[in-house]
JSON list of C-alpha atoms and ligand atoms in Angstrom, two decimals:
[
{"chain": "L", "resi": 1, "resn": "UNK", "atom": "CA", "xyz": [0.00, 0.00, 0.00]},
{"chain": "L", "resi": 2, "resn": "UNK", "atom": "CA", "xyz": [1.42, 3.52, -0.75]},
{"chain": "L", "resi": 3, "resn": "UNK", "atom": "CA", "xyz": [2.35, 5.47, 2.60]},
{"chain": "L", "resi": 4, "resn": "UNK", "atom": "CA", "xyz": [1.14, 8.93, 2.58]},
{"chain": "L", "resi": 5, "resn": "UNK", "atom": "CA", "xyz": [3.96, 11.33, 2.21]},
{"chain": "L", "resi": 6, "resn": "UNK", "atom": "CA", "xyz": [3.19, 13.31, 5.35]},
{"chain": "L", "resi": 7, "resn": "UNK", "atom": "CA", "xyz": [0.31, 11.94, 8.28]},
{"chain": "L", "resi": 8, "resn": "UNK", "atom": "CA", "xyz": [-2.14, 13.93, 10.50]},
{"chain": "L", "resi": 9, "resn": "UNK", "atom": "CA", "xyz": [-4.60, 16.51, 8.76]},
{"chain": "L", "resi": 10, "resn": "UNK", "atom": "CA", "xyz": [-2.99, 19.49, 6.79]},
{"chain": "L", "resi": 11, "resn": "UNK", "atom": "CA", "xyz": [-2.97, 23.27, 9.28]},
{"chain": "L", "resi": 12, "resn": "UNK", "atom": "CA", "xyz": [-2.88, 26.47, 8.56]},
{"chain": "L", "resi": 13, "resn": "UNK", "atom": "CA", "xyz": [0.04, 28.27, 9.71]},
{"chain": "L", "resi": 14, "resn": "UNK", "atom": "CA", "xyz": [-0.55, 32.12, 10.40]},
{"chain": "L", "resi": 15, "resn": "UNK", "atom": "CA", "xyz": [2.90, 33.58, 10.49]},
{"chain": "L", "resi": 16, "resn": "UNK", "atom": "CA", "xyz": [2.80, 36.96, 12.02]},
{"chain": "L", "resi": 17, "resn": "UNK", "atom": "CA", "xyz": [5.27, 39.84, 13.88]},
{"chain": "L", "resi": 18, "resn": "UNK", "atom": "CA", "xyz": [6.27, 43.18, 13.03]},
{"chain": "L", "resi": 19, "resn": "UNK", "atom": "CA", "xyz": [7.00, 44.74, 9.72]},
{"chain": "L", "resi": 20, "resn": "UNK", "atom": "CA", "xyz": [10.76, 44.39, 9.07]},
{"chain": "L", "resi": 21, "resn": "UNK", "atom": "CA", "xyz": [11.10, 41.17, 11.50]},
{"chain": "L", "resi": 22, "resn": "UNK", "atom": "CA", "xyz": [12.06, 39.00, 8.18]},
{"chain": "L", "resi": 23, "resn": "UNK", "atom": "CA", "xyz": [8.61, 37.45, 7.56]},
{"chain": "L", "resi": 24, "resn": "UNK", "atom": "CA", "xyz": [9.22, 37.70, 3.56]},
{"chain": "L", "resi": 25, "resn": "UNK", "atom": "CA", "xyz": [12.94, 36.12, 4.00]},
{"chain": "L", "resi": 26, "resn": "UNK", "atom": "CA", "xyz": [11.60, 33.12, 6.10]},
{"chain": "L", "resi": 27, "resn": "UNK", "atom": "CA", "xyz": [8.82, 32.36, 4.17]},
{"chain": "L", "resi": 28, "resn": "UNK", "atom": "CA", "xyz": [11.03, 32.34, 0.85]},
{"chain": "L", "resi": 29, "resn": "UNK", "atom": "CA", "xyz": [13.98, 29.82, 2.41]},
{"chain": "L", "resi": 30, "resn": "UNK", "atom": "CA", "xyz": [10.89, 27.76, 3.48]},
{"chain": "L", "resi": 31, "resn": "UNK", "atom": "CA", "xyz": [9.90, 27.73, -0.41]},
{"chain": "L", "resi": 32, "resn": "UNK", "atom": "CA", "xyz": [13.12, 26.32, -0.87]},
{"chain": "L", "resi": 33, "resn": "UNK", "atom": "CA", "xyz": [13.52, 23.75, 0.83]},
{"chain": "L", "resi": 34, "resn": "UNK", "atom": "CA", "xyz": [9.97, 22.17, 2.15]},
{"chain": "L", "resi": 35, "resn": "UNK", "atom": "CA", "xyz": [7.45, 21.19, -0.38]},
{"chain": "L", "resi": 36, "resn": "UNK", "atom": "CA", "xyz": [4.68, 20.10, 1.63]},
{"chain": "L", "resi": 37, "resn": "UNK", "atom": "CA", "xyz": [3.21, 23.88, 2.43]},
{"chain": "L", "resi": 38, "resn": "UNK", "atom": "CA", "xyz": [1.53, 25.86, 0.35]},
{"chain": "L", "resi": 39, "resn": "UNK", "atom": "CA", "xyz": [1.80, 29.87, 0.29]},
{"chain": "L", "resi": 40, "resn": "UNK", "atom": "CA", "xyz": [-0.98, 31.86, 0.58]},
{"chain": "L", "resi": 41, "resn": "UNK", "atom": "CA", "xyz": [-0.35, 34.52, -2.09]},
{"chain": "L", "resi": 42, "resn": "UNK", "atom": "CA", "xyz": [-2.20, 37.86, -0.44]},
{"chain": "L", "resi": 43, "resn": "UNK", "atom": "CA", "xyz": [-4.26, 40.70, -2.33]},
{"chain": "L", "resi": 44, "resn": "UNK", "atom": "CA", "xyz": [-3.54, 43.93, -2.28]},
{"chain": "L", "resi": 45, "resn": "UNK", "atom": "CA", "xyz": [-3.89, 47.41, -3.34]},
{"chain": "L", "resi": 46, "resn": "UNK", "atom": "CA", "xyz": [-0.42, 49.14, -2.59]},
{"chain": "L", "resi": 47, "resn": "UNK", "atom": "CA", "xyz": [1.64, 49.62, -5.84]},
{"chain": "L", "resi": 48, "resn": "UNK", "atom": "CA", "xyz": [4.33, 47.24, -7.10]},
{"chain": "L", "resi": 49, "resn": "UNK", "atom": "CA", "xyz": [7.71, 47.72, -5.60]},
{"chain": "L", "resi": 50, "resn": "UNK", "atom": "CA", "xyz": [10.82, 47.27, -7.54]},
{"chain": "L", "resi": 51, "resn": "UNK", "atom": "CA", "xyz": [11.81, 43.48, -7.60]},
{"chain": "L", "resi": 52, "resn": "UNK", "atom": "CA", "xyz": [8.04, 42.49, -6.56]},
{"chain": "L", "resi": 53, "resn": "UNK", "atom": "CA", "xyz": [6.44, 40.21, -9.12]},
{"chain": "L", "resi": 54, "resn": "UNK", "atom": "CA", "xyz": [2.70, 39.75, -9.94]},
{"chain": "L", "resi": 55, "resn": "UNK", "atom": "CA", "xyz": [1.25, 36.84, -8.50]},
{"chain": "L", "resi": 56, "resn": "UNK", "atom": "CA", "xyz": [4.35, 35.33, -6.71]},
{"chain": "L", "resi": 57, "resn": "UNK", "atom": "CA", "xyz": [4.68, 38.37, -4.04]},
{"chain": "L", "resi": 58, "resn": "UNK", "atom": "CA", "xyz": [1.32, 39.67, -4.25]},
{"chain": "L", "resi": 59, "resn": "UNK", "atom": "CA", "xyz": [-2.15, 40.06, -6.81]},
{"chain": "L", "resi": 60, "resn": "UNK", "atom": "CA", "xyz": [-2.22, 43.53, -7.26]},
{"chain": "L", "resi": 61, "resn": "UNK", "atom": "CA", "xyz": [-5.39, 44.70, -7.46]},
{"chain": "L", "resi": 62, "resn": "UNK", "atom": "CA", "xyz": [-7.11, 48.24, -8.36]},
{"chain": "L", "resi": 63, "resn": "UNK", "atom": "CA", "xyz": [-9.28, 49.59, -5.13]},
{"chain": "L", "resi": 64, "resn": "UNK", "atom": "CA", "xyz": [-12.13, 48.77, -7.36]},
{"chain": "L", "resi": 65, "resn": "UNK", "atom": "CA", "xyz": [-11.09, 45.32, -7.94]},
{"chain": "L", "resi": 66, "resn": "UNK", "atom": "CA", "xyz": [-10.35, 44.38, -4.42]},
{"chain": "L", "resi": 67, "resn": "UNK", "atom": "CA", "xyz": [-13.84, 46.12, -3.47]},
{"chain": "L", "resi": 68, "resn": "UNK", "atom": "CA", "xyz": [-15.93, 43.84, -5.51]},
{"chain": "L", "resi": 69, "resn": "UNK", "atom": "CA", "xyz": [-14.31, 40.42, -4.08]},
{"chain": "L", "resi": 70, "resn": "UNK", "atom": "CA", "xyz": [-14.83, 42.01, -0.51]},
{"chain": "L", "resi": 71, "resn": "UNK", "atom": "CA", "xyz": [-18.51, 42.14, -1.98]},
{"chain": "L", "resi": 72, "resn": "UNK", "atom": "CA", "xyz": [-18.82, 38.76, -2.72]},
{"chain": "L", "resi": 73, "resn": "UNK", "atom": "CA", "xyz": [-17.26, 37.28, 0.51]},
{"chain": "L", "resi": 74, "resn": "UNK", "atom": "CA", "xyz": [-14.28, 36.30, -1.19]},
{"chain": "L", "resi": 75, "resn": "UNK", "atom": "CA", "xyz": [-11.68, 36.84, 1.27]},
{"chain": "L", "resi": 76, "resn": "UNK", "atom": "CA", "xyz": [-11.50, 34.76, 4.78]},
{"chain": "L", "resi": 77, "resn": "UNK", "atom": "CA", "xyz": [-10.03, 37.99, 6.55]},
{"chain": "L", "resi": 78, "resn": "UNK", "atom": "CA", "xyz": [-8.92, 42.01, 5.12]},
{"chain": "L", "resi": 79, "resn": "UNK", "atom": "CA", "xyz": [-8.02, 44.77, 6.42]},
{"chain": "L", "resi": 80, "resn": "UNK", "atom": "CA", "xyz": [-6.57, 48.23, 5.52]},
{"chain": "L", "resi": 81, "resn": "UNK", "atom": "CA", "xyz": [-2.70, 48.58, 6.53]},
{"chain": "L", "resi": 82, "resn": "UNK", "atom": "CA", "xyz": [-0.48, 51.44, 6.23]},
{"chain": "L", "resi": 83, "resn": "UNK", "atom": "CA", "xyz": [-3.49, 52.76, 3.79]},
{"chain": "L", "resi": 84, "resn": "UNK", "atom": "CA", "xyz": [-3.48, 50.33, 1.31]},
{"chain": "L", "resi": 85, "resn": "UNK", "atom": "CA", "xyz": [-6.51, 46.87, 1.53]},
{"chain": "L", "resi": 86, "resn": "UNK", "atom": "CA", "xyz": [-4.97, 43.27, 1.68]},
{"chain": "L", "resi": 87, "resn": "UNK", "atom": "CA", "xyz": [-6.39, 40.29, 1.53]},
{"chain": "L", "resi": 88, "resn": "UNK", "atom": "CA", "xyz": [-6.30, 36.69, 1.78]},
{"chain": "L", "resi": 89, "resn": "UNK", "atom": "CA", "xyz": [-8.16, 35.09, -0.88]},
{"chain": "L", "resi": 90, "resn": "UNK", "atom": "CA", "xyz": [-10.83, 32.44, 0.78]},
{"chain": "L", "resi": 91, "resn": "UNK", "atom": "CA", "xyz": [-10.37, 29.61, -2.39]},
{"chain": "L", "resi": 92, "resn": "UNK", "atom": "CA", "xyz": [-6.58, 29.83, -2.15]},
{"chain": "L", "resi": 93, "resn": "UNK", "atom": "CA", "xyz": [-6.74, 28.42, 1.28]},
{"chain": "L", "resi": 94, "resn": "UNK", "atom": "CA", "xyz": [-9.78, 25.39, 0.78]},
{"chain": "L", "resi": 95, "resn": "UNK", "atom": "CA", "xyz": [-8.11, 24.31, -2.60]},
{"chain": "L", "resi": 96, "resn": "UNK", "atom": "CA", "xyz": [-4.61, 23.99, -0.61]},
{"chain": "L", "resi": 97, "resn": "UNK", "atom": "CA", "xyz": [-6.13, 21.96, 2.42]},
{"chain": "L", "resi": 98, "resn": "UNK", "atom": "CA", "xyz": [-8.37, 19.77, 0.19]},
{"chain": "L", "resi": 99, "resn": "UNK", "atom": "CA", "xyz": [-5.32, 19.14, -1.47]},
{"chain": "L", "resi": 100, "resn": "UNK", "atom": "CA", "xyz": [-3.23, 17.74, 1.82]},
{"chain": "L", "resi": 101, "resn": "UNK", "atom": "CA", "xyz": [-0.71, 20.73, 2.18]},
{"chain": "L", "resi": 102, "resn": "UNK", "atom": "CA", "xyz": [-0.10, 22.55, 5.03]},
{"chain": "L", "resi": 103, "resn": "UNK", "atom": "CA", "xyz": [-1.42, 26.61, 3.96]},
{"chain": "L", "resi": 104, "resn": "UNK", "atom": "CA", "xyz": [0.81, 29.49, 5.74]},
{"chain": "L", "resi": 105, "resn": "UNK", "atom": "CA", "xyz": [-0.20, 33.12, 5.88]},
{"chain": "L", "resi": 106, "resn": "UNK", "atom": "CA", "xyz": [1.65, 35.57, 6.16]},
{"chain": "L", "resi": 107, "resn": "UNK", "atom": "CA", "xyz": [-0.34, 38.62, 7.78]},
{"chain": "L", "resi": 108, "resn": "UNK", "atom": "CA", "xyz": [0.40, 42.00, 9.97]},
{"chain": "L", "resi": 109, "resn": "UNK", "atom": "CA", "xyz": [-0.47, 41.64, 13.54]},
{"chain": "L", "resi": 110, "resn": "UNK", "atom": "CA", "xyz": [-3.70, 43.14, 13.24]},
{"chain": "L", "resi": 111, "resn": "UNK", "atom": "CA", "xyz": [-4.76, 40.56, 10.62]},
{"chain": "L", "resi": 112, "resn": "UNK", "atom": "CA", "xyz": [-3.62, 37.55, 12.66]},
{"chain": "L", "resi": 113, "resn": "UNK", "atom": "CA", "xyz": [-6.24, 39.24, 15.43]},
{"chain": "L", "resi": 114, "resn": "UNK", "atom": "CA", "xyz": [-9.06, 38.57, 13.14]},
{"chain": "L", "resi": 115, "resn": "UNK", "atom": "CA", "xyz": [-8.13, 35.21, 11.77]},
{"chain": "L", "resi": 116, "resn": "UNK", "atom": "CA", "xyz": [-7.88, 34.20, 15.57]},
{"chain": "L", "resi": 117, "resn": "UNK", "atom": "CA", "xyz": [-11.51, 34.41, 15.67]},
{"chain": "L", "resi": 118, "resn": "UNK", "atom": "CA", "xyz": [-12.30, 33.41, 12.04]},
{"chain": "L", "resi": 119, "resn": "UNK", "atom": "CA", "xyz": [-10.07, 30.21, 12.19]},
{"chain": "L", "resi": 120, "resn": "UNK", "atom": "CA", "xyz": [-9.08, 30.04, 16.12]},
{"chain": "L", "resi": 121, "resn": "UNK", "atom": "CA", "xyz": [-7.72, 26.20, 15.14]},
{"chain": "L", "resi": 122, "resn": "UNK", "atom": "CA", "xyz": [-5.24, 27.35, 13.22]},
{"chain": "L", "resi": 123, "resn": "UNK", "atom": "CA", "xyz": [-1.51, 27.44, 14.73]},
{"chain": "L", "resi": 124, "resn": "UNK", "atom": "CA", "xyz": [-0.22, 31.42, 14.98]},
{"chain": "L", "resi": 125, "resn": "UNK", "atom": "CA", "xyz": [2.84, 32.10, 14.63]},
{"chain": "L", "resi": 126, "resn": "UNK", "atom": "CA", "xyz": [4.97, 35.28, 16.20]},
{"chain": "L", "resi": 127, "resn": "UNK", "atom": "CA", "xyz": [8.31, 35.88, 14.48]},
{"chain": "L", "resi": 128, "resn": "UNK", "atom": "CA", "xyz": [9.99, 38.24, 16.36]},
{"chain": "L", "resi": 129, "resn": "UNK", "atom": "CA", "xyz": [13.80, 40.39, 16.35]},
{"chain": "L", "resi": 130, "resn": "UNK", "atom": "CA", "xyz": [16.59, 39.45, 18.24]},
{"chain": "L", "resi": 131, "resn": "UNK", "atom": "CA", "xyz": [16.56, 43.03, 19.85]},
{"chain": "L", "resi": 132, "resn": "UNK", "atom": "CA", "xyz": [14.42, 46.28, 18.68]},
{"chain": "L", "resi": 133, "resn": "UNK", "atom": "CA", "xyz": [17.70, 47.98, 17.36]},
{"chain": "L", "resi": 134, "resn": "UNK", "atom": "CA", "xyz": [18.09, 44.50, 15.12]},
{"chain": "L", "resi": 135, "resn": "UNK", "atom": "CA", "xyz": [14.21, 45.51, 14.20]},
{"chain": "L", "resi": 136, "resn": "UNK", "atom": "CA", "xyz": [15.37, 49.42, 13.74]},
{"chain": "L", "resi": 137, "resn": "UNK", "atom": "CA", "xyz": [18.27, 48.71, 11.38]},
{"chain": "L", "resi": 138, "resn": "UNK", "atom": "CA", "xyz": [16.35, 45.99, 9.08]},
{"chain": "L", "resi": 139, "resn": "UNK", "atom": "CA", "xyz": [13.67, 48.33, 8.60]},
{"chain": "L", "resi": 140, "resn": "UNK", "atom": "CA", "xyz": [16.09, 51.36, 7.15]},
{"chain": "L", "resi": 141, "resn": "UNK", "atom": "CA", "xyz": [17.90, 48.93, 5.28]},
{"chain": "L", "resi": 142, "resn": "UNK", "atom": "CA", "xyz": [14.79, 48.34, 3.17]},
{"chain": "L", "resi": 143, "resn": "UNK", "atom": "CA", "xyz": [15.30, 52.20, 1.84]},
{"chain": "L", "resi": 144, "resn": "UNK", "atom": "CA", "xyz": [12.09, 51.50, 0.28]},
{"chain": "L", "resi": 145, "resn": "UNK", "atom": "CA", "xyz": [10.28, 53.78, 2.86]},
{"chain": "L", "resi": 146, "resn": "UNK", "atom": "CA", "xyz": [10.25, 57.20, 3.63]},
{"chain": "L", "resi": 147, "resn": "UNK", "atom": "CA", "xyz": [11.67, 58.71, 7.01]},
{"chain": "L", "resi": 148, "resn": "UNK", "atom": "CA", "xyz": [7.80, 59.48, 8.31]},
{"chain": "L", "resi": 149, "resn": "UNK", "atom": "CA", "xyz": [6.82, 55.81, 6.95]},
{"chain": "L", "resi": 150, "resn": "UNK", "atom": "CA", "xyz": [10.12, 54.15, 8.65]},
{"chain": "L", "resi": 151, "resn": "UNK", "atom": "CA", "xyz": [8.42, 55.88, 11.59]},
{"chain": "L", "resi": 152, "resn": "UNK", "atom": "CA", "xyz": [5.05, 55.26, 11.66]},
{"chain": "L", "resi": 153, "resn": "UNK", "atom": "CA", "xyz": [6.48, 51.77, 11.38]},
{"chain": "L", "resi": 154, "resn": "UNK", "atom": "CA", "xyz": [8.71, 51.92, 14.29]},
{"chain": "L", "resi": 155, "resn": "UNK", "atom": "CA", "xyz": [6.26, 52.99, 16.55]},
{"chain": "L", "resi": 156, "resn": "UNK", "atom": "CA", "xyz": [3.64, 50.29, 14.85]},
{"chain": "L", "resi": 157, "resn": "UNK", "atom": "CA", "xyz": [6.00, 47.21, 15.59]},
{"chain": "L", "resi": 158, "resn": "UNK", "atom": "CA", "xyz": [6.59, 48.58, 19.61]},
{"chain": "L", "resi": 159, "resn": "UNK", "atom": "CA", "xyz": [2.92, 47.79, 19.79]},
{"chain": "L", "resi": 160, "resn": "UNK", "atom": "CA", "xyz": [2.89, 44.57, 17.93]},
{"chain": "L", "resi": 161, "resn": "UNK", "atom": "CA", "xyz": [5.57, 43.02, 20.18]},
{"chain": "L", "resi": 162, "resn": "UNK", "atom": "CA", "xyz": [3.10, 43.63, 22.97]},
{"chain": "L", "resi": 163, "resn": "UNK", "atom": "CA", "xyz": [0.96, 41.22, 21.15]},
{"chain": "L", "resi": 164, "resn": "UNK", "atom": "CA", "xyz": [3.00, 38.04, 21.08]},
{"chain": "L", "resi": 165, "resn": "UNK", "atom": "CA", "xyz": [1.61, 37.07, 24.47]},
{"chain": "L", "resi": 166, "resn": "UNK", "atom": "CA", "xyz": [-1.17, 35.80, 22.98]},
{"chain": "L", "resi": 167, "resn": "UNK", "atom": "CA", "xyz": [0.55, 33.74, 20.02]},
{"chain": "L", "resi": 168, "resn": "UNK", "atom": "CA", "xyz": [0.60, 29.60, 20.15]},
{"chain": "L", "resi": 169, "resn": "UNK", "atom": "CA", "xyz": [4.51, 30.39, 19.65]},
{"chain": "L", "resi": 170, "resn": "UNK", "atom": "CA", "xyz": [7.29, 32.98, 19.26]},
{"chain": "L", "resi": 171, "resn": "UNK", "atom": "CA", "xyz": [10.11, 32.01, 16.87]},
{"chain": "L", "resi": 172, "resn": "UNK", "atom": "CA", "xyz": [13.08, 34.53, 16.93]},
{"chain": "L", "resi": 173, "resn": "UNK", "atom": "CA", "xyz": [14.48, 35.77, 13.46]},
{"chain": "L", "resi": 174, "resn": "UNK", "atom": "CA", "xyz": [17.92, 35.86, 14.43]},
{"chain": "L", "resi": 175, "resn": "UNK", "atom": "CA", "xyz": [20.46, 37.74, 12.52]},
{"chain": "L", "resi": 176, "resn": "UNK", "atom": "CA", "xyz": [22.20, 36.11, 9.92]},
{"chain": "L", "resi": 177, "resn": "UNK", "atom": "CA", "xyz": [20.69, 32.70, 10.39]},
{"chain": "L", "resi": 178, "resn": "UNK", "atom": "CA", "xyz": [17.23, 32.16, 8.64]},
{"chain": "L", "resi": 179, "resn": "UNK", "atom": "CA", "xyz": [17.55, 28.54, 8.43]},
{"chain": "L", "resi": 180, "resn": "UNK", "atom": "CA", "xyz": [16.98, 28.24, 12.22]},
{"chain": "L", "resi": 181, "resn": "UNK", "atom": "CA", "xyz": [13.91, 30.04, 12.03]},
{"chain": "L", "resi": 182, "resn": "UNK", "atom": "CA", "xyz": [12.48, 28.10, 9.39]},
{"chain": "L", "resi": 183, "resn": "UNK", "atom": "CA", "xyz": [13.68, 24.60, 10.67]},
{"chain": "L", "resi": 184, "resn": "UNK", "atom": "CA", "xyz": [11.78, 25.90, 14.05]},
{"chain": "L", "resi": 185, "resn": "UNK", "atom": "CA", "xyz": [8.99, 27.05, 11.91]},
{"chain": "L", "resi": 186, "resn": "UNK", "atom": "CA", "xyz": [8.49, 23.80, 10.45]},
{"chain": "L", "resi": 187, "resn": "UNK", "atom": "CA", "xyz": [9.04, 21.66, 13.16]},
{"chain": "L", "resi": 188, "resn": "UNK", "atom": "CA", "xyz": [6.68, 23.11, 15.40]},
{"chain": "L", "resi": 189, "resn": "UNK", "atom": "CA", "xyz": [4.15, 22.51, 11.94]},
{"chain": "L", "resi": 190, "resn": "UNK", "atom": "CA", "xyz": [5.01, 18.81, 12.04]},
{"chain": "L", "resi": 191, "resn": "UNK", "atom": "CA", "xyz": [4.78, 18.03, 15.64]},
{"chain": "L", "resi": 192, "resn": "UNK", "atom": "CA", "xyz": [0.95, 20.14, 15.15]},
{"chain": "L", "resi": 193, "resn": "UNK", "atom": "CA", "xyz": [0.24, 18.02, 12.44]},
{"chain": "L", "resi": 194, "resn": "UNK", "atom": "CA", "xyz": [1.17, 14.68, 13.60]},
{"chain": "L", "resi": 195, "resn": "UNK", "atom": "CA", "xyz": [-0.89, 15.53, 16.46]},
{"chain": "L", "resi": 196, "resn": "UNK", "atom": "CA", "xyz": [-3.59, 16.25, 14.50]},
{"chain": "L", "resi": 197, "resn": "UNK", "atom": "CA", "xyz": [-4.18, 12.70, 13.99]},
{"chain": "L", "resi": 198, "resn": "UNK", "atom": "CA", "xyz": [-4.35, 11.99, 17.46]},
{"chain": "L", "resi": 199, "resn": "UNK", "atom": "CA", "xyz": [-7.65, 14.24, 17.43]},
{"chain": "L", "resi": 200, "resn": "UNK", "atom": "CA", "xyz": [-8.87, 12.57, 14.68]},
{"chain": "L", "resi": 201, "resn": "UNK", "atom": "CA", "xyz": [-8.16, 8.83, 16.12]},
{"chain": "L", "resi": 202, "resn": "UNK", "atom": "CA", "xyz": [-10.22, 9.70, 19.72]},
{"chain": "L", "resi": 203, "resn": "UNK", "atom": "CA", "xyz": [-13.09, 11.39, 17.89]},
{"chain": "L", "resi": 204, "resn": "UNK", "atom": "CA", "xyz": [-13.93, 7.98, 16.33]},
{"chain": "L", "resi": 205, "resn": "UNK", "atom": "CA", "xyz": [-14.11, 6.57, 19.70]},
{"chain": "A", "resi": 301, "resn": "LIG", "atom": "P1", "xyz": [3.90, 45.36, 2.73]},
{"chain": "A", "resi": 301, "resn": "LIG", "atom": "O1", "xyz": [3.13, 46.46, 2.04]},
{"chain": "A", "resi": 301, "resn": "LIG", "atom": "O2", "xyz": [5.12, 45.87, 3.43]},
{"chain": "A", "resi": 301, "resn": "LIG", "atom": "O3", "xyz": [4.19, 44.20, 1.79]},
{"chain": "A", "resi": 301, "resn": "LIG", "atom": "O4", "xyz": [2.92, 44.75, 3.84]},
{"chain": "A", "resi": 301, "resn": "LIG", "atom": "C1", "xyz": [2.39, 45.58, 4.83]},
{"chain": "A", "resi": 301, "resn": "LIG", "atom": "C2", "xyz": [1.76, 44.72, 5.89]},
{"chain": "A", "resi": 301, "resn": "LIG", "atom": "O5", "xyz": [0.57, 44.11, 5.38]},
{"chain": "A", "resi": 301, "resn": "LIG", "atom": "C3", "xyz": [2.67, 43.59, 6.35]},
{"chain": "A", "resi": 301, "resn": "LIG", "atom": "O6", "xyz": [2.73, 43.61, 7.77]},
{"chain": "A", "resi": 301, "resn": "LIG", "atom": "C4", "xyz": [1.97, 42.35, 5.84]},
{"chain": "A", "resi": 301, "resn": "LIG", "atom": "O7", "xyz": [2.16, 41.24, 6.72]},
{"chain": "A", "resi": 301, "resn": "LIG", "atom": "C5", "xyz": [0.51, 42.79, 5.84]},
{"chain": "A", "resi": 301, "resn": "LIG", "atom": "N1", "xyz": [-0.33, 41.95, 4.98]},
{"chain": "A", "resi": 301, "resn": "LIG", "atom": "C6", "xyz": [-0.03, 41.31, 3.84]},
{"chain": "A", "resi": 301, "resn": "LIG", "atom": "N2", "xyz": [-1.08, 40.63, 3.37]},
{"chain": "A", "resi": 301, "resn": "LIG", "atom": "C7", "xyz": [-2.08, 40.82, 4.27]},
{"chain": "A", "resi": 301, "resn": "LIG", "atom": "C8", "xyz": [-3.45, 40.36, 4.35]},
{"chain": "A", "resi": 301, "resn": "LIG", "atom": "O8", "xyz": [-3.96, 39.62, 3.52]},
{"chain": "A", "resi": 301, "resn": "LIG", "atom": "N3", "xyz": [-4.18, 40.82, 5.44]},
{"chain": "A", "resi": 301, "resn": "LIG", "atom": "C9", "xyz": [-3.65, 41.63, 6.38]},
{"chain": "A", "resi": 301, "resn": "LIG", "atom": "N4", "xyz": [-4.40, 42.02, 7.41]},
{"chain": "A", "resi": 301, "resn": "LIG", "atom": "N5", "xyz": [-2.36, 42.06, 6.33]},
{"chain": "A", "resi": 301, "resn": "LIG", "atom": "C10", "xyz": [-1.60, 41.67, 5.28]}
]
């Protein structure tokens, strides 16, 4: 009889922390090297950056666009951030688990709040800095933001390391070493998973 490749039900991941913390960098080693997880690619309405591509980083949508999947109940959880909508689109995330993998979104703190109640089952993830300077210096190496944005963001991420507390795990993005976070990442997934099918086995009983 074929073995499955991986046991237990597939999870949803929701990897969150504050802007800057690496969430991007993780999530792309992860790409890399595990194939059993798929990525929830987001909507949104904030311009392309430089580097970005269509579909892998983001759908980018016009307002209008985004508006009329809002209308139809499209996405399981949006928000506006930084003054731009995102979303996560709802058949992204069905299609992946009917298909066996393991879905992981990535969302801003405030986004994981609402898919807490939405999908409370779901394992939520905190990736957080070594240190707040570590957090202050990745952020103005992106140069992509402006001085007031760098510090609307600042001040945004003090508050969302408040919010940790009330995360199923923190994982720390240390400097220079991504692999550990994603090894952590995915073993914590794993361990969830596997016991997933211990809640499955003592329901049939
Ligand atoms: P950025 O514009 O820098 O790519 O993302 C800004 C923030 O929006 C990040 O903290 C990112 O995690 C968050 N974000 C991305 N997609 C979604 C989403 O679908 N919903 C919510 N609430 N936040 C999102």
């Amino acid at each position: 009889m074929p073995k499955p490749a991986v046991s237990g039900q597939p999870i949803i991941l929701v990897l969150s922390g504050p802007s800057g913390v690496g969430k991007d960098a993780v999530l792309s080693r992860m790409r890399e090297l595990h194939k059993d997880f798929h990525f929830i690619v987001t909507a949104t309405t904030r311009m392309k950056r430089q580097g970005e591509t269509e579909g892998k980083d983001y759908i980018f949508l016009t307002r209008r666009s985004f508006e009329k999947i809002v209308e139809s109940g499209g996405f399981l959880e949006w928000a506006e951030v930084y003054g731009n909508l995102y979303g996560v689109p709802k058949e992204q995330v069905t299609k992946a688990l009917s298909s066996g993998l393991n879905v992981v979104i990535k969302i801003d703190v405030q986004g994981a709040r609402t898919l807490k109640r939405i999908a409370p089952e779901a394992l939520f993830l905190f990736l957080a800095p070594p240190s707040m300077e570590s957090l202050s210096s990745r952020l103005r190496q992106r140069m992509t933001e402006s001085p007031e944005a760098f510090a609307v963001r600042f001040s945004t991420a003090k508050n969302e390391m408040k919010e940790s507390i009330w995360f199923d795990h923190t994982i720390v993005n240390e400097d220079g070493n991504i692999d550990s976070a994603v090894e952590k990442l995915r073993g914590i997934a794993t361990t969830t998973r596997n016991a997933n099918v211990l809640v499955d086995y003592f329901s049939l009983s």
